[in-house]
Amino acid sequence: MRRTSKKTLVRTALAVTATAAVGGLSTDARSGWYARLRKPSWQPPPKAFGLVWTPLYATIAYASARALSHGDDGSRPALRRALAANLALNAAWPPLFFKARNPRLALAEILALNVSNVLLTRRLLRQDRTAGLLLLPYAGWTVFATALNAAIARHNPELVLRRPAG
């Protein structure tokens, strides 16, 4: 079996780090708007999100690099495009939810991310079974985040439509 290319791992790590940076810079769990939202009792504490996302992002980078390294030359461009689309969808959610303060729009977006996760996982499974299996926790966490987003949108109809100030 071929080894995972270090060059490919650096590239996927940089792409995933950029995605994480957009998310981190866009998320403000201490804002007054977010504090006023009614949240379900099963929502984890804010610190849990960083603790979960950090290893998930590392796994996305490694699994993607592994699949790209093990794939044939004909499959790599499509895999790169699928990964780029997935990371773009991943990065889009925090600005929609926290900056635009629009949980309903963020919910529509995260549903698209779930579809992208299924497609990316299937593609990775075809290239390298281990790489595809490594993405399952990411897909699972995103489904949980979708349920949380839906609950917040449902419980806060008066805030969902409010535009951010300034």
mmCIF file of N, CA and C in Angstrom, residues 64-121:
data_model
loop_
_atom_site.group_PDB
_atom_site.id
_atom_site.type_symbol
_atom_site.label_atom_id
_atom_site.label_comp_id
_atom_site.label_asym_id
_atom_site.label_seq_id
_atom_site.Cartn_x
_atom_site.Cartn_y
_atom_site.Cartn_z
ATOM 1 N N SER A 64 -8.399 12.943 4.065
ATOM 2 C CA SER A 64 -8.388 13.458 2.697
ATOM 3 C C SER A 64 -7.022 13.254 2.051
ATOM 4 N N ALA A 65 -5.966 13.530 2.798
ATOM 5 C CA ALA A 65 -4.613 13.323 2.264
ATOM 6 C C ALA A 65 -4.373 11.857 1.953
ATOM 7 N N ARG A 66 -4.841 10.998 2.831
ATOM 8 C CA ARG A 66 -4.676 9.556 2.627
ATOM 9 C C ARG A 66 -5.396 9.108 1.352
ATOM 10 N N ALA A 67 -6.635 9.541 1.174
ATOM 11 C CA ALA A 67 -7.392 9.155 -0.017
ATOM 12 C C ALA A 67 -6.760 9.728 -1.284
ATOM 13 N N LEU A 68 -6.316 10.980 -1.210
ATOM 14 C CA LEU A 68 -5.658 11.576 -2.373
ATOM 15 C C LEU A 68 -4.359 10.851 -2.715
ATOM 16 N N SER A 69 -3.627 10.437 -1.705
ATOM 17 C CA SER A 69 -2.369 9.724 -1.921
ATOM 18 C C SER A 69 -2.588 8.322 -2.461
ATOM 19 N N HIS A 70 -3.677 7.699 -2.074
ATOM 20 C CA HIS A 70 -3.938 6.314 -2.473
ATOM 21 C C HIS A 70 -4.779 6.209 -3.732
ATOM 22 N N GLY A 71 -5.380 7.313 -4.132
ATOM 23 C CA GLY A 71 -6.228 7.286 -5.319
ATOM 24 C C GLY A 71 -5.417 7.273 -6.601
ATOM 25 N N ASP A 72 -6.075 6.915 -7.680
ATOM 26 C CA ASP A 72 -5.387 6.940 -8.971
ATOM 27 C C ASP A 72 -5.456 8.357 -9.538
ATOM 28 N N ASP A 73 -4.615 8.626 -10.525
ATOM 29 C CA ASP A 73 -4.523 9.976 -11.082
ATOM 30 C C ASP A 73 -5.852 10.474 -11.644
ATOM 31 N N GLY A 74 -6.673 9.582 -12.172
ATOM 32 C CA GLY A 74 -7.953 9.982 -12.741
ATOM 33 C C GLY A 74 -8.986 10.395 -11.704
ATOM 34 N N SER A 75 -8.875 9.878 -10.481
ATOM 35 C CA SER A 75 -9.871 10.177 -9.446
ATOM 36 C C SER A 75 -9.501 11.377 -8.580
ATOM 37 N N ARG A 76 -8.254 11.767 -8.593
ATOM 38 C CA ARG A 76 -7.812 12.847 -7.687
ATOM 39 C C ARG A 76 -8.486 14.200 -7.942
ATOM 40 N N PRO A 77 -8.622 14.637 -9.191
ATOM 41 C CA PRO A 77 -9.264 15.951 -9.393
ATOM 42 C C PRO A 77 -10.688 16.010 -8.833
ATOM 43 N N ALA A 78 -11.463 14.970 -9.043
ATOM 44 C CA ALA A 78 -12.836 14.959 -8.516
ATOM 45 C C ALA A 78 -12.828 14.933 -6.993
ATOM 46 N N LEU A 79 -11.903 14.213 -6.407
ATOM 47 C CA LEU A 79 -11.796 14.178 -4.950
ATOM 48 C C LEU A 79 -11.389 15.545 -4.406
ATOM 49 N N ARG A 80 -10.462 16.200 -5.067
ATOM 50 C CA ARG A 80 -10.063 17.550 -4.635
ATOM 51 C C ARG A 80 -11.248 18.515 -4.693
ATOM 52 N N ARG A 81 -12.028 18.428 -5.768
ATOM 53 C CA ARG A 81 -13.203 19.304 -5.901
ATOM 54 C C ARG A 81 -14.235 19.008 -4.813
ATOM 55 N N ALA A 82 -14.456 17.727 -4.532
ATOM 56 C CA ALA A 82 -15.419 17.350 -3.488
ATOM 57 C C ALA A 82 -14.959 17.851 -2.128
ATOM 58 N N LEU A 83 -13.674 17.739 -1.853
ATOM 59 C CA LEU A 83 -13.132 18.236 -0.583
ATOM 60 C C LEU A 83 -13.254 19.753 -0.506
ATOM 61 N N ALA A 84 -12.910 20.444 -1.571
ATOM 62 C CA ALA A 84 -13.005 21.909 -1.579
ATOM 63 C C ALA A 84 -14.443 22.371 -1.357
ATOM 64 N N ALA A 85 -15.385 21.728 -2.028
ATOM 65 C CA ALA A 85 -16.798 22.086 -1.843
ATOM 66 C C ALA A 85 -17.231 21.828 -0.405
ATOM 67 N N ASN A 86 -16.800 20.710 0.155
ATOM 68 C CA ASN A 86 -17.164 20.372 1.522
ATOM 69 C C ASN A 86 -16.596 21.392 2.499
ATOM 70 N N LEU A 87 -15.344 21.752 2.325
ATOM 71 C CA LEU A 87 -14.725 22.727 3.235
ATOM 72 C C LEU A 87 -15.364 24.102 3.079
ATOM 73 N N ALA A 88 -15.756 24.463 1.857
ATOM 74 C CA ALA A 88 -16.447 25.739 1.656
ATOM 75 C C ALA A 88 -17.792 25.743 2.382
ATOM 76 N N LEU A 89 -18.519 24.651 2.299
ATOM 77 C CA LEU A 89 -19.792 24.555 3.028
ATOM 78 C C LEU A 89 -19.558 24.575 4.537
ATOM 79 N N ASN A 90 -18.521 23.893 4.976
ATOM 80 C CA ASN A 90 -18.185 23.870 6.400
ATOM 81 C C ASN A 90 -17.880 25.291 6.890
ATOM 82 N N ALA A 91 -17.100 26.031 6.119
ATOM 83 C CA ALA A 91 -16.716 27.386 6.507
ATOM 84 C C ALA A 91 -17.879 28.369 6.435
ATOM 85 N N ALA A 92 -18.876 28.088 5.620
ATOM 86 C CA ALA A 92 -19.998 29.020 5.430
ATOM 87 C C ALA A 92 -20.973 29.034 6.597
ATOM 88 N N TRP A 93 -21.061 27.938 7.350
ATOM 89 C CA TRP A 93 -22.083 27.877 8.391
ATOM 90 C C TRP A 93 -21.886 28.915 9.501
ATOM 91 N N PRO A 94 -20.726 29.049 10.132
ATOM 92 C CA PRO A 94 -20.609 30.012 11.244
ATOM 93 C C PRO A 94 -20.956 31.452 10.866
ATOM 94 N N PRO A 95 -20.514 31.960 9.707
ATOM 95 C CA PRO A 95 -20.935 33.330 9.373
ATOM 96 C C PRO A 95 -22.443 33.476 9.191
ATOM 97 N N LEU A 96 -23.078 32.453 8.634
ATOM 98 C CA LEU A 96 -24.532 32.528 8.450
ATOM 99 C C LEU A 96 -25.259 32.515 9.792
ATOM 100 N N PHE A 97 -24.796 31.688 10.695
ATOM 101 C CA PHE A 97 -25.463 31.576 11.990
ATOM 102 C C PHE A 97 -25.104 32.754 12.898
ATOM 103 N N PHE A 98 -23.826 33.009 13.106
ATOM 104 C CA PHE A 98 -23.400 33.994 14.101
ATOM 105 C C PHE A 98 -23.297 35.417 13.565
ATOM 106 N N LYS A 99 -22.799 35.600 12.363
ATOM 107 C CA LYS A 99 -22.644 36.964 11.823
ATOM 108 C C LYS A 99 -23.943 37.464 11.203
ATOM 109 N N ALA A 100 -24.565 36.644 10.364
ATOM 110 C CA ALA A 100 -25.839 37.039 9.761
ATOM 111 C C ALA A 100 -26.994 36.861 10.747
ATOM 112 N N ARG A 101 -26.739 36.100 11.813
ATOM 113 C CA ARG A 101 -27.761 35.824 12.838
ATOM 114 C C ARG A 101 -29.034 35.266 12.210
ATOM 115 N N ASN A 102 -28.821 34.264 11.377
ATOM 116 C CA ASN A 102 -29.934 33.693 10.625
ATOM 117 C C ASN A 102 -29.915 32.168 10.760
ATOM 118 N N PRO A 103 -30.428 31.646 11.870
ATOM 119 C CA PRO A 103 -30.424 30.187 12.053
ATOM 120 C C PRO A 103 -31.155 29.413 10.965
ATOM 121 N N ARG A 104 -32.176 29.988 10.361
ATOM 122 C CA ARG A 104 -32.897 29.261 9.305
ATOM 123 C C ARG A 104 -32.041 29.124 8.046
ATOM 124 N N LEU A 105 -31.383 30.186 7.653
ATOM 125 C CA LEU A 105 -30.492 30.108 6.507
ATOM 126 C C LEU A 105 -29.317 29.177 6.820
ATOM 127 N N ALA A 106 -28.801 29.269 8.043
ATOM 128 C CA ALA A 106 -27.716 28.367 8.459
ATOM 129 C C ALA A 106 -28.183 26.913 8.436
ATOM 130 N N LEU A 107 -29.436 26.664 8.783
ATOM 131 C CA LEU A 107 -29.976 25.309 8.747
ATOM 132 C C LEU A 107 -30.012 24.784 7.309
ATOM 133 N N ALA A 108 -30.455 25.598 6.386
ATOM 134 C CA ALA A 108 -30.460 25.174 4.976
ATOM 135 C C ALA A 108 -29.042 24.869 4.517
ATOM 136 N N GLU A 109 -28.106 25.688 4.928
ATOM 137 C CA GLU A 109 -26.710 25.500 4.534
ATOM 138 C C GLU A 109 -26.129 24.215 5.131
ATOM 139 N N ILE A 110 -26.414 23.960 6.410
ATOM 140 C CA ILE A 110 -25.843 22.766 7.037
ATOM 141 C C ILE A 110 -26.485 21.490 6.490
ATOM 142 N N LEU A 111 -27.717 21.588 6.005
ATOM 143 C CA LEU A 111 -28.305 20.433 5.317
ATOM 144 C C LEU A 111 -27.512 20.120 4.037
ATOM 145 N N ALA A 112 -27.104 21.167 3.328
ATOM 146 C CA ALA A 112 -26.255 20.967 2.144
ATOM 147 C C ALA A 112 -24.908 20.374 2.553
ATOM 148 N N LEU A 113 -24.375 20.804 3.691
ATOM 149 C CA LEU A 113 -23.118 20.234 4.194
ATOM 150 C C LEU A 113 -23.278 18.749 4.489
ATOM 151 N N ASN A 114 -24.416 18.353 5.043
ATOM 152 C CA ASN A 114 -24.652 16.931 5.302
ATOM 153 C C ASN A 114 -24.636 16.112 4.008
ATOM 154 N N VAL A 115 -25.251 16.640 2.974
ATOM 155 C CA VAL A 115 -25.235 15.951 1.677
ATOM 156 C C VAL A 115 -23.790 15.851 1.178
ATOM 157 N N SER A 116 -23.055 16.946 1.297
ATOM 158 C CA SER A 116 -21.658 16.945 0.884
ATOM 159 C C SER A 116 -20.844 15.934 1.693
ATOM 160 N N ASN A 117 -21.130 15.823 2.984
ATOM 161 C CA ASN A 117 -20.419 14.842 3.816
ATOM 162 C C ASN A 117 -20.660 13.417 3.322
ATOM 163 N N VAL A 118 -21.904 13.110 2.975
ATOM 164 C CA VAL A 118 -22.214 11.770 2.464
ATOM 165 C C VAL A 118 -21.451 11.518 1.168
ATOM 166 N N LEU A 119 -21.486 12.475 0.268
ATOM 167 C CA LEU A 119 -20.807 12.308 -1.023
ATOM 168 C C LEU A 119 -19.297 12.198 -0.844
ATOM 169 N N LEU A 120 -18.722 13.042 0.019
ATOM 170 C CA LEU A 120 -17.276 12.993 0.255
ATOM 171 C C LEU A 120 -16.880 11.678 0.919
ATOM 172 N N THR A 121 -17.648 11.244 1.884
ATOM 173 C CA THR A 121 -17.339 9.982 2.568
ATOM 174 C C THR A 121 -17.402 8.818 1.584
#
